[in-house]
Amino acid sequence: MKNLFLTLAFAFTTSLVCGQELFWYDIHLEIPIDQQQVAEDLITDFYSAAAIPEGVSASLSRLPLSADKETHILSFVSPSSKSLADFRSGLSGAKWDAYIAEISKRVISNRHIAGNALVTFNAEKSDPIGQVWIFKTKRKDVQKFASSFRKLNKTFNFPGFMAMGQITHGNSNGENTFIYATYEDLNAALTFGPKNDKEGAAFATFIDEIEDIEFSLSNTRVLVKQF
C-alpha cells in the first residue's frame, strides 16, 4: 500500500481492480520558486522519518500544470478512514512543531481537502504522473456518474490507476466529484484517449451520459517523493 500513488489519484482498463473504497487527504501548497527546493527537503526529511502506519500511503508531488497558483500537493491515502484519520490527528510533538515552524516560512498559502474514491481500477499501479478532473455534480447525479464511469471502464483500456469519487471536505464553489488517472510518463499523459473505434464509442457514450455534469478544472501532478 505504501507504493500506491494516488494523488487526489483516473485510468480505463480491461484488467480491473474495482470496488475498493479509498479515503484521501490532500494538502495543497503554494510555494515561491526560490523556496521550493528548501520546502521539498523539509517535507521529505520530516515524512521520511515519520511513523507512517501500514495501509497509509503518503507522497509529495509538484503541480507543473495547474488551474491555480498552488505548486505542490502532499497526499495521504488509505482504504481505512480510521487509519488515515489517526495518522493525521497524531502528527504532534516537538518534531512536528519544529517542522511546521520551518515549513510555514516557505509557504505562501495552503488548503486542505479530503474525500473518498467510490470506484477504483488498477489499484496496484504506482505511476509517477497523476491527473485529476474535477466536476460540480448535483447530489442526485453522483451515483449516475459512478455508474457511467464503471460502464466506460468495461471497454476503455487504460494501463494506469484510475478512480472516481467525491470531495467531501474543503471543496469550494460546488466542486464535489473527481476523476483521477495516473501515467507512467509525460508521453503517456499527453497521448491519453481512445485507441480504437470501440473505445471511442464507449468514451462518446460516457460523455453523453454525463453531459449535464459541469466540468470545473483539471491539474497534473508529478511525484517528487513516495514515503
Tab-separated table of C-alpha atoms in Angstrom, residues 51 58-59 97 108 125 136 183 195 198 215 222:
chain	number	residue	atom	x	y	z
A	51	ALA	CA	5.903	6.661	11.639
A	58	ALA	CA	1.964	9.383	1.707
A	59	SER	CA	3.519	11.270	-1.191
A	97	ASP	CA	6.165	21.815	15.865
A	108	ILE	CA	2.546	31.442	0.817
A	125	LYS	CA	-0.280	0.648	-10.078
A	136	LYS	CA	-19.700	20.117	-9.986
A	183	TYR	CA	0.534	7.658	-16.233
A	195	LYS	CA	-7.112	3.991	-29.132
A	198	LYS	CA	-14.710	0.621	-29.829
A	215	PHE	CA	-16.651	20.252	-15.549
A	222	VAL	CA	4.446	14.810	-10.844
